[in-house]
Coordinates of C-alpha atoms in Angstrom, one line a residue:
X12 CA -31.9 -30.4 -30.9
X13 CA -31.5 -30.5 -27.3
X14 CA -27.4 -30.9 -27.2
X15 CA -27.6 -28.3 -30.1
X16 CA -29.4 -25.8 -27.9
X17 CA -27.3 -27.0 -24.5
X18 CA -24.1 -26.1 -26.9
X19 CA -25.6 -22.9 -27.7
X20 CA -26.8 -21.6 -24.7
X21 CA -23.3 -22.1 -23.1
X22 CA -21.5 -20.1 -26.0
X23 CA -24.3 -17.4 -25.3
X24 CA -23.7 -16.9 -21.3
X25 CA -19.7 -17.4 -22.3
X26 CA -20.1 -14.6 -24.7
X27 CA -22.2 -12.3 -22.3
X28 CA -19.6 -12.7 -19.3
X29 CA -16.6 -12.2 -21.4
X30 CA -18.0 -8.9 -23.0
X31 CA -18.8 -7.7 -19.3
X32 CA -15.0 -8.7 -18.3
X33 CA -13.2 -7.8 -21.6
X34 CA -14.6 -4.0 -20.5
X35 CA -13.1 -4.2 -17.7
X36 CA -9.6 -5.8 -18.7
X37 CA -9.3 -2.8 -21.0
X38 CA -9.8 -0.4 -18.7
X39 CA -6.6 -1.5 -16.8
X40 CA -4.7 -2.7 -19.6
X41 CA -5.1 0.7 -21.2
X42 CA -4.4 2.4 -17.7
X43 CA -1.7 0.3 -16.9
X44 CA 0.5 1.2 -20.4
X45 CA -0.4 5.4 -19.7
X46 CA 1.0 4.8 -16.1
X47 CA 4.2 2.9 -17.4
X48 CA 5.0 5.3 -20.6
X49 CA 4.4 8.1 -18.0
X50 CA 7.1 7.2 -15.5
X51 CA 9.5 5.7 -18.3
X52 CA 9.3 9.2 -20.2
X53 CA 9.3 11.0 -16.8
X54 CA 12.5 9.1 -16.3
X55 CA 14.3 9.9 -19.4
X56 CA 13.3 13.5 -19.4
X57 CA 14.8 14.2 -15.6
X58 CA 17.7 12.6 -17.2
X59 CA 18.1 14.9 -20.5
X60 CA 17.1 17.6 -18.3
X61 CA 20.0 17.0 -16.1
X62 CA 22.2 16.5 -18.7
X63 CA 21.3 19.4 -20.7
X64 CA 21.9 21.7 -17.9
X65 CA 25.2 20.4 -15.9
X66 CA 26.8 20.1 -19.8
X67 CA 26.2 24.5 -19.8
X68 CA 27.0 24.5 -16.5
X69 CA 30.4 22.5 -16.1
X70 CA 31.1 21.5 -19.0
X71 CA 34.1 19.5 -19.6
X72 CA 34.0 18.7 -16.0
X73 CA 30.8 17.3 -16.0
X74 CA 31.8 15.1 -18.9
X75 CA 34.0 13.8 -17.1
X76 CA 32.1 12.4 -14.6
X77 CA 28.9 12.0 -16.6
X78 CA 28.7 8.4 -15.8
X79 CA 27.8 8.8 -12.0
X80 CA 25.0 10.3 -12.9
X81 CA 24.1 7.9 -16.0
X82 CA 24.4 5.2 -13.5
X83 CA 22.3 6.9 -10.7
X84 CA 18.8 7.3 -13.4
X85 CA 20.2 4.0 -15.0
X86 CA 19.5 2.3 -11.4
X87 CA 16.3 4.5 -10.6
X88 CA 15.0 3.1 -14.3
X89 CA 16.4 -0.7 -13.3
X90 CA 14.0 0.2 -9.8
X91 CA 11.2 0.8 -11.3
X92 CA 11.1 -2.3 -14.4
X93 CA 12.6 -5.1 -12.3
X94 CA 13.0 -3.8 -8.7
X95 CA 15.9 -5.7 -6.8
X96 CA 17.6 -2.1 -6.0
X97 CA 17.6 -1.2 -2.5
X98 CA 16.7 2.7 -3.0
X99 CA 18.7 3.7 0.2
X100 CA 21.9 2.0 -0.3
X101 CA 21.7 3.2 -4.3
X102 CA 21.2 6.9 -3.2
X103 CA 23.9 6.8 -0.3
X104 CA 26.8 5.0 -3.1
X105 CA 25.8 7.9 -5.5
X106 CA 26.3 10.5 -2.8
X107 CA 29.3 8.8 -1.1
X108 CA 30.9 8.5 -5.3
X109 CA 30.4 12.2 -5.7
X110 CA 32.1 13.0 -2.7
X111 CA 35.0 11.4 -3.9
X112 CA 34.8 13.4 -7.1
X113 CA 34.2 16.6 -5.8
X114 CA 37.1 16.2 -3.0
X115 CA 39.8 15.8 -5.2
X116 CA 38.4 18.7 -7.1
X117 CA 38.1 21.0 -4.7
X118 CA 41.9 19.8 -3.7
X119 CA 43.5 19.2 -6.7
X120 CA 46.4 20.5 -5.3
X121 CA 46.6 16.9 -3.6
X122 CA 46.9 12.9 -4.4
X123 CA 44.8 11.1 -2.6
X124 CA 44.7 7.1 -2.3
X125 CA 41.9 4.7 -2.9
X126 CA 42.5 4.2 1.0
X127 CA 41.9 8.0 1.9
X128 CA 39.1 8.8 -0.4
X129 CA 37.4 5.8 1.6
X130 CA 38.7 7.6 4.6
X131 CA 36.9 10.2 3.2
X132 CA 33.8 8.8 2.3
X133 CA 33.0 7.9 6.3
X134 CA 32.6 11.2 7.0
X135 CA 29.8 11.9 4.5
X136 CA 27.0 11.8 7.3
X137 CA 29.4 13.9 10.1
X138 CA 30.3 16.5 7.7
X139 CA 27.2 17.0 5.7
X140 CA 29.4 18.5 2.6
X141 CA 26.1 18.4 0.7
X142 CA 23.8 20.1 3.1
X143 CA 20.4 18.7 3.9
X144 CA 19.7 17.7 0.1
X145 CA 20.9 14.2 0.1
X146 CA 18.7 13.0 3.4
X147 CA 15.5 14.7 2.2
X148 CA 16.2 13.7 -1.7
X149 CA 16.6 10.8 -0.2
X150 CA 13.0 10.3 1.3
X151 CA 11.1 12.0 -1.3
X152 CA 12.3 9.4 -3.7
X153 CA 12.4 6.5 -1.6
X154 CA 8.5 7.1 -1.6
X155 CA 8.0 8.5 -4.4
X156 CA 9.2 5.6 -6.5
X157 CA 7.8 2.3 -4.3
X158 CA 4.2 4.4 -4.6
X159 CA 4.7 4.7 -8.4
X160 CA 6.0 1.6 -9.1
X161 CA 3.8 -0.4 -7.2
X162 CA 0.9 1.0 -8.1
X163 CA 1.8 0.3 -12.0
X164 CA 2.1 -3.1 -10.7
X165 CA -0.9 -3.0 -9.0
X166 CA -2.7 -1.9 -12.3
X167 CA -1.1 -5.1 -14.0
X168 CA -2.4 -7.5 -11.4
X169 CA -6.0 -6.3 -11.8
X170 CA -5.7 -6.9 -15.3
X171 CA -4.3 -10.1 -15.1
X172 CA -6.9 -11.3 -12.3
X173 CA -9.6 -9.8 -14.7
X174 CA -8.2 -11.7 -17.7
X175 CA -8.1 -15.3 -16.1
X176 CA -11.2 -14.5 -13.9
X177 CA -13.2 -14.2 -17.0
X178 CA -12.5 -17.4 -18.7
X179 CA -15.8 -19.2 -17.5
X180 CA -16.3 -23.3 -17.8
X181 CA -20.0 -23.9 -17.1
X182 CA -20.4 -27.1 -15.4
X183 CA -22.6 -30.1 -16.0
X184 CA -25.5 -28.3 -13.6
X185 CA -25.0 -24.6 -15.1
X186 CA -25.2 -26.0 -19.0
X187 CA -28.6 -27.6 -17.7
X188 CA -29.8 -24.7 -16.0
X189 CA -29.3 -22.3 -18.7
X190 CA -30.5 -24.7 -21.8
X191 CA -33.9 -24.6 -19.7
X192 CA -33.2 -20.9 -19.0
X193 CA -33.2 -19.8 -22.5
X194 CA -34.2 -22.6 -24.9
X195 CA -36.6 -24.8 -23.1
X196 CA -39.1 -21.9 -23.6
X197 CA -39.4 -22.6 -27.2
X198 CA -41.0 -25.9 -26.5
X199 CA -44.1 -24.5 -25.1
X200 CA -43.9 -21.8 -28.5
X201 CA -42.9 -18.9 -26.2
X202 CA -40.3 -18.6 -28.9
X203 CA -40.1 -14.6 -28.0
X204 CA -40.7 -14.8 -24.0
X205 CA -37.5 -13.6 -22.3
X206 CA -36.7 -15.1 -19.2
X207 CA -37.4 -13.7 -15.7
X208 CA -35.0 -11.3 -14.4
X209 CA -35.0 -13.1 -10.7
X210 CA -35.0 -16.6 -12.1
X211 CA -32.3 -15.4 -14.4
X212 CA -30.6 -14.1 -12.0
X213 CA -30.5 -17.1 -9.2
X214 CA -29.2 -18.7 -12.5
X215 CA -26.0 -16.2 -13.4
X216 CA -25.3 -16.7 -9.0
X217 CA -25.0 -20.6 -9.5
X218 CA -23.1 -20.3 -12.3
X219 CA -20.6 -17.4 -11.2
X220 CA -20.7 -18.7 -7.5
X221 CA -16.6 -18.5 -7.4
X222 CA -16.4 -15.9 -9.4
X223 CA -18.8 -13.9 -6.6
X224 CA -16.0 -15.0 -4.1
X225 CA -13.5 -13.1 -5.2
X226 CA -15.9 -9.7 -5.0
X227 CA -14.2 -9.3 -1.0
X228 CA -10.6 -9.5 -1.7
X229 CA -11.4 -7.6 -4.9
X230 CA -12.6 -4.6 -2.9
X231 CA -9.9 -4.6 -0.1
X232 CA -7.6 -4.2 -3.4
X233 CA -9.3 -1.3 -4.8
X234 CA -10.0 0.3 -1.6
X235 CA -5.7 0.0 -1.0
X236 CA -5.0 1.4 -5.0
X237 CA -7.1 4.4 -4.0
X238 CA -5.1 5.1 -1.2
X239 CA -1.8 4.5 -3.2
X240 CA -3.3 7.1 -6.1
X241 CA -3.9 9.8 -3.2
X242 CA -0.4 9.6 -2.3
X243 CA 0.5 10.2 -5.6
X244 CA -1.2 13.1 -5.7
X245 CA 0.5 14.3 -2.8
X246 CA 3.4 14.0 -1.1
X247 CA 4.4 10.7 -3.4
X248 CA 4.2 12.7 -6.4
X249 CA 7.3 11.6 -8.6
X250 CA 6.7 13.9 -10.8
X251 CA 7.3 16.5 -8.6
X252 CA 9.9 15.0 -7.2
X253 CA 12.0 14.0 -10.6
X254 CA 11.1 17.1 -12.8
X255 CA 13.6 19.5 -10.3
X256 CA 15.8 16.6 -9.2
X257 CA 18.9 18.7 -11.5
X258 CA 18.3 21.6 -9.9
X259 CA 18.4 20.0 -6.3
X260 CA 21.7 18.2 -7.3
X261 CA 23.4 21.1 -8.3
X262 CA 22.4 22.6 -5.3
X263 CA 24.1 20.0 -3.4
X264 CA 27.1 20.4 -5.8
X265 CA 27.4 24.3 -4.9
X266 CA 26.9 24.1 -1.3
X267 CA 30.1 21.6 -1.3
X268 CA 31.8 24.2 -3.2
X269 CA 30.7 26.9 -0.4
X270 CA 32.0 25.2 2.7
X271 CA 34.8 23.4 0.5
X272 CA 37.4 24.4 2.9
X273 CA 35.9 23.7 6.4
X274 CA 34.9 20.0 4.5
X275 CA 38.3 19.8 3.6
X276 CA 40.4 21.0 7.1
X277 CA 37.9 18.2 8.8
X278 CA 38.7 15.3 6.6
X279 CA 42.6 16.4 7.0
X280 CA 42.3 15.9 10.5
X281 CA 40.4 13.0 10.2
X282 CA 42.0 11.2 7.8
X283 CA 45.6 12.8 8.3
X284 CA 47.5 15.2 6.0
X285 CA 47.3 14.2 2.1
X286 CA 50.6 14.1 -0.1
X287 CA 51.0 17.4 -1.9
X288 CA 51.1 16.6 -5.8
X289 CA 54.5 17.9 -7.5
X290 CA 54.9 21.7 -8.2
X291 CA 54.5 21.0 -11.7
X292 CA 51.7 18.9 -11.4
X293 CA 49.6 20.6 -9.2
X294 CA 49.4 24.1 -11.4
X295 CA 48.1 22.1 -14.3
X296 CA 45.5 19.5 -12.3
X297 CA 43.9 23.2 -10.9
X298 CA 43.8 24.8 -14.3
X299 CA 42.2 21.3 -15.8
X300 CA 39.9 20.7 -13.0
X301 CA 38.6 24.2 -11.7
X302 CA 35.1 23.7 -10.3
X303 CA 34.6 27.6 -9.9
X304 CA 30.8 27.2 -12.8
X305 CA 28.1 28.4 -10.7
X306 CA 24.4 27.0 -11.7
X307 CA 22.1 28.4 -14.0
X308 CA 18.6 26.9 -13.9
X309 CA 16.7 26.8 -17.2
X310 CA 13.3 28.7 -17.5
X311 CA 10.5 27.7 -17.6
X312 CA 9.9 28.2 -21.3
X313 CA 13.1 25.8 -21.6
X314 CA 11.8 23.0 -19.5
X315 CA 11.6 19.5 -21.4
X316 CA 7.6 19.0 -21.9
X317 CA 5.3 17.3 -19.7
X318 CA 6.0 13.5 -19.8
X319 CA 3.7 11.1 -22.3
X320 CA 1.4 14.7 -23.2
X321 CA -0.2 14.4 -19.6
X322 CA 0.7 14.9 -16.5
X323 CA 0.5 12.6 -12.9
X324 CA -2.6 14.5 -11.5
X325 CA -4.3 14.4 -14.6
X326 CA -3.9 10.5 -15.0
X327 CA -4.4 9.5 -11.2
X328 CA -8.2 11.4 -11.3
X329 CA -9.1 9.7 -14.6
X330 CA -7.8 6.1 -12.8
X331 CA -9.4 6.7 -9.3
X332 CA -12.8 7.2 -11.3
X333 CA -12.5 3.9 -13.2
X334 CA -11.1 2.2 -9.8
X335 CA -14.6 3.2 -8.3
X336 CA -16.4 2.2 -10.9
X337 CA -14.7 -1.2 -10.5
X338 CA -15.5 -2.2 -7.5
X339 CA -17.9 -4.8 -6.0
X340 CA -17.5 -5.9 -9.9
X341 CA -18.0 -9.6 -9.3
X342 CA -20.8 -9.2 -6.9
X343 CA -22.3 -7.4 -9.4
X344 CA -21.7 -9.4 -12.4
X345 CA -24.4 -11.9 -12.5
X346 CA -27.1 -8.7 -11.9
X347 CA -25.2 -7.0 -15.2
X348 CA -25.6 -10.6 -17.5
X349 CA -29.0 -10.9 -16.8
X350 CA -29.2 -6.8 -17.5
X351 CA -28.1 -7.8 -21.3
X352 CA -31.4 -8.3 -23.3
X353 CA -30.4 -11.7 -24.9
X354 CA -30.7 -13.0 -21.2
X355 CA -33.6 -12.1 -19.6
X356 CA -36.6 -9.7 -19.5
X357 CA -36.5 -6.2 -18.0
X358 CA -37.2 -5.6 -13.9
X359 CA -40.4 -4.0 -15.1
X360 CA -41.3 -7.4 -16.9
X361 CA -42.5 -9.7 -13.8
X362 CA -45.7 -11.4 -15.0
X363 CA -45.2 -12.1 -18.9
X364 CA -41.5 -14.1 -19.0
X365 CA -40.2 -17.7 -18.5
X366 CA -40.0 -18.4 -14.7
X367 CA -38.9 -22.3 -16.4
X368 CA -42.0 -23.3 -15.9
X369 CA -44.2 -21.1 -18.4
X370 CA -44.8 -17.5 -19.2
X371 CA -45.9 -16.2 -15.4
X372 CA -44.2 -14.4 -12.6
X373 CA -41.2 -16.1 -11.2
X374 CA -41.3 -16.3 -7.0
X375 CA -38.4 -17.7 -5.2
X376 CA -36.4 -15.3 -3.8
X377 CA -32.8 -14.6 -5.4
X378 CA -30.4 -16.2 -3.8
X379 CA -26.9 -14.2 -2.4
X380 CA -23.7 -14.2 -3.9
X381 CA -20.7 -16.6 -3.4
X382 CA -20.5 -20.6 -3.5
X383 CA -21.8 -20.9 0.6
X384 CA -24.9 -19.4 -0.7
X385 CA -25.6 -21.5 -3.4
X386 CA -26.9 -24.3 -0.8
X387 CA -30.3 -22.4 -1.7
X388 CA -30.5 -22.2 -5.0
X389 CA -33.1 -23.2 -6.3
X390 CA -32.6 -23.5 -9.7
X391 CA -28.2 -24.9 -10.1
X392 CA -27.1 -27.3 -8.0
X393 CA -23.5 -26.2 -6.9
X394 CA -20.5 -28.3 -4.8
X395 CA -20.2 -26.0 -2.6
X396 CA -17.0 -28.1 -1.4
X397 CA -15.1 -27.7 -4.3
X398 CA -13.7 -24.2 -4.4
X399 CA -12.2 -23.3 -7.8
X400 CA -8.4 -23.6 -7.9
X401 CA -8.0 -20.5 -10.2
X402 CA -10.5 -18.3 -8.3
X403 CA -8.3 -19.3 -5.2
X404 CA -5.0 -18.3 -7.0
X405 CA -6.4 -15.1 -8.0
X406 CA -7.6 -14.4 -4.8
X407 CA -4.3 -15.1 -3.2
X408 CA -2.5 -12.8 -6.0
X409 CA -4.7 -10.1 -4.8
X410 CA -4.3 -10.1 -1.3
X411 CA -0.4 -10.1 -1.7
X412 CA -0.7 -6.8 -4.1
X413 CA -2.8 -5.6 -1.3
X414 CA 0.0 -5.9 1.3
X415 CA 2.4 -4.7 -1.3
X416 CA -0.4 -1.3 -1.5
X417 CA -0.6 -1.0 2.5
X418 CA 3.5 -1.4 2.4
X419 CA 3.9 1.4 0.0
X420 CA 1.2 3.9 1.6
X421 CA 2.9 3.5 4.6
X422 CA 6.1 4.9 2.6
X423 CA 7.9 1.7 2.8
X424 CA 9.5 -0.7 0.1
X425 CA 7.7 -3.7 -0.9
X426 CA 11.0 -5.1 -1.2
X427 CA 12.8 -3.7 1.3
X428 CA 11.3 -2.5 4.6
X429 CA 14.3 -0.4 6.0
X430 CA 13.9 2.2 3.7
X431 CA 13.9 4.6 6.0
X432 CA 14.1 6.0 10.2
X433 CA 14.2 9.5 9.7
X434 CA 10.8 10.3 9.8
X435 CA 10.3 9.9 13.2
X436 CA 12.3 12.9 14.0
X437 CA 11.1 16.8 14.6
X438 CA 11.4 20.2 13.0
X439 CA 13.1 20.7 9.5
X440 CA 15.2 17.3 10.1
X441 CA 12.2 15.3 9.4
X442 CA 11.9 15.4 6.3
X443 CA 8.4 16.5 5.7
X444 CA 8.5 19.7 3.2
X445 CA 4.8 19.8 3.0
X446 CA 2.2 21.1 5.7
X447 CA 1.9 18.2 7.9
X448 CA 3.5 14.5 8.2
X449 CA 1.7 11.9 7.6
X450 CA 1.6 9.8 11.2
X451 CA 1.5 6.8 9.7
X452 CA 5.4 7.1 9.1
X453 CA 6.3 7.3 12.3
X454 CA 7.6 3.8 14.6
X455 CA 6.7 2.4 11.0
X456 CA 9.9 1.0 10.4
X457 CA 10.0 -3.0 9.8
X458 CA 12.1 -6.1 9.2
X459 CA 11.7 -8.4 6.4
X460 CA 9.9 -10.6 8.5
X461 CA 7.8 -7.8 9.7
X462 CA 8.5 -7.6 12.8
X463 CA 9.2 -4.0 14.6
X464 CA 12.0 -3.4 17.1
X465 CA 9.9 -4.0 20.0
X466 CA 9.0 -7.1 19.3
X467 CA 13.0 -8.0 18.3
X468 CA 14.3 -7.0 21.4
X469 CA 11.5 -8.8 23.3
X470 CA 12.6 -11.9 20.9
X471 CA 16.8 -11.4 21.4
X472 CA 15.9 -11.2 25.6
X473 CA 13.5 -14.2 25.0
X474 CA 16.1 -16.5 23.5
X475 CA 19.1 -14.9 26.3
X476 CA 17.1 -15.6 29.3
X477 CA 15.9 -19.5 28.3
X478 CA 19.8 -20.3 27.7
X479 CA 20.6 -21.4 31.0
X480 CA 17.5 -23.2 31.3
X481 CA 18.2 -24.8 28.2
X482 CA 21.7 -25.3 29.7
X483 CA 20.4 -27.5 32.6
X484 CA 17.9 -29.6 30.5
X485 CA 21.1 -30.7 28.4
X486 CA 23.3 -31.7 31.4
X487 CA 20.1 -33.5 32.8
X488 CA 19.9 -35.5 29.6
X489 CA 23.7 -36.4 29.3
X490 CA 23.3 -37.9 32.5
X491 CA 20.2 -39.8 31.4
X492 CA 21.8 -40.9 28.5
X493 CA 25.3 -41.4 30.2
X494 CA 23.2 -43.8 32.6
X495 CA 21.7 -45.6 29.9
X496 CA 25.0 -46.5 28.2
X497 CA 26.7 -48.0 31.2

């Protein structure tokens, strides 16, 4: 009877903890799929959108060179599922690709070389052929996608942690404690006493002590969602960034067009005079290839609808709610198992439940959370020496999504730091279309190891002044050595 009850009161606290985490789980499980149909839908309509709109507006041009733009969304989608893309580079080739195109457009009248339209391509930052749209596009979704994508990712790491955190194993000392917790009542005919609430709850602490240890790491990643979700709402916001990214283009595209000829003289003097096509040829390349279509934006009414029924403000309130809910969690957890009425007695139920000893009020004190605290316990003993190996992992897996949140608040890639130097500068060349700048952008800029450019050049003078010391200590020891031979 005693191994039968011991079985059963194991499956019971099993069963309790599970139900407590499985809420949890779903909560970011269900979150995390809304957040990942959102910006996979948000993706696909930009790119219809775009479509849609350049195929009225250029027509067979645009067909024509429909695939630079199917690459650029097929490399912002490859970002955001698999990462690997460095943003910057991607944005500058798609930029430096058109250029080409719209150069021997604009000149038709011209060949140009694989050599020259290179030529050409260097000048893309001098010349500024597409205005200002390229360097603040740019930005915007630079930060816009590391904010979204990481915080997807962050949402799939809490439910992960949550999934494997919640697989309990009582040990040898716990399976005791809670057979005398819930069964050993029964012996004494107090077959409907509930255990105390404080003697359950020293109990749950014993038994959860690792689990209680991931409660600080567990908050510092919450604490860094919540500020990834307010940049989302604000200057992060990809939808606000994707949803006009045609428009912006085509912007781009027409103000090319408008200073087409000063572009042009530049690049000729730059790159020296192109070969004038044959008379023949150069009447028909300008009838085939006039770029004269000017851009019509769709109205409103015509605008693809809002991505997966919602929109990003409406799902980053509803996620920031549950996010506060969630934290402190694991601290919590043991007080929520004993709050389940197949565990213990009410609070208000002091003097007539099971302290373990009989039906009476239950007096040691409850002891804190986390396996250092369990030194006290009165009722489990706990190895405090023996960490768990999956709490640790989890812990660690945490704490890198937490740099991974800090990295992309601060507007850089969790992938690649060098995302961006621009916004450290002033005025409308910063960047910063909204009231204010963020500070935090600014002397933000990192290597992969981390390091910032002050502490690089401290390092590069480090190393150049210790060279002719080092130079003398090898002489010295050639000499020793030198000695030694002879």
């Amino acid at each position: 009877m005693e191994e039968k009850y011991s079985l059963q009161s194991k499956d019971e606290f099993k069963s309790v903890v599970t139900e407590q985490c499985n809420h949890l789980q779903s909560v970011f499980a269900s979150r995390y799929k809304k957040f990942d149909e959102f910006f996979k839908e948000l993706l696909e309509n930009a790119e219809k959108s775009l479509n849609d709109m350049f195929v009225k507006t250029y027509g067979h041009l645009y067909m024509q060179n429909s695939e630079l733009f199917k690459d650029l969304f097929k490399e912002l989608k490859r970002y955001y599922v698999v990462g690997n893309v460095n943003l910057e580079e991607m944005l500058n080739d798609f930029w430096a690709r058109l250029l080409e195109r719209m150069f021997r457009l604009v000149n038709s009248q011209y060949h140009f070389t694989d050599e020259y339209l290179e030529c050409v391509s260097k000048y893309t930052e001098q010349l500024k052929p597409f205005g200002d749209v390229p360097r603040k596009l740019k930005l915007q979704i630079t930060r816009a996608f590391v904010a979204a994508r990481t915080f997807a990712q962050g949402l799939a790491v809490a439910r992960d942690v949550v999934s494997k955190v919640s697989v309990v194993t009582p040990t040898a000392q716990c399976t005791q404690a809670l057979l005398k917790m819930i069964y050993c009542s029964h012996c004494q005919g107090l077959v409907t006493v509930k255990p105390c609430y404080n003697y359950c709850s020293n109990i749950m602490r014993g038994c959860l002590a690792n689990q209680g240890d991931l409660d600080s790491e567990w908050n510092n990643f919450i604490d860094a969602m919540l500020m990834v979700a307010e940049r989302l709402e604000g200057p992060f916001n990809i939808e606000s960034v994707m949803d006009p990214i045609d428009v912006k283009i085509s912007d781009a595209i027409m103000n090319m067009q408008d200073n087409s000829v000063q572009v042009s003289q530049k690049v000729f003097q730059g790159c020296g005079p192109p070969k004038p096509l044959p008379a023949g040829r150069i009447s028909r390349s300008i009838s085939e290839s006039a770029f004269s279509a000017r851009f019509r934006p769709y109205h409103p009414e015509e605008r693809p609808t809002t991505a997966a029924g919602t929109s990003l403000d409406q799902l980053v309130t509803d996620v920031k709610e549950k996010l506060k809910q969630a934290k402190k969690f694991w601290s919590s957890l043991p007080s929520n198992v004993c709050n389940d009425e197949r565990m213990a007695a009410g609070n208000g139920n002091e003097d007539d439940c099971w302290n373990g000893k009989g039906k009476s009020r239950y007096l040691f004190a409850v002891t804190g959370n986390g396996l250092a605290n369990q030194i006290s316990n009165p009722e489990v003993q706990v190895d405090t020496s023996k960490p768990d190996t999956t709490i640790l992992r989890q812990i660690m897996a945490l704490r890198v999504m937490t740099n991974k949140m800090k990295n992309a608040y601060n507007g850089n890639d969790v992938d690649f730091f060098d995302i961006s130097d621009e916004s450290s500068g002033e005025g409308s060349g910063s960047g910063c279309e909204y009231q204010q700048c963020p500070s935090e952008f600014e002397s933000n800029t990192t290597d992969h190891s981390g390091r910032n450019a002050n502490d690089k050049a401290n390092h590069a003078g480090a190393r150049v002044g210790a060279q002719p010391y080092l130079l003398t200590v090898f002489c010295i020891l050639f000499l020793v050595m030198q000695r030694e031979w002879r």
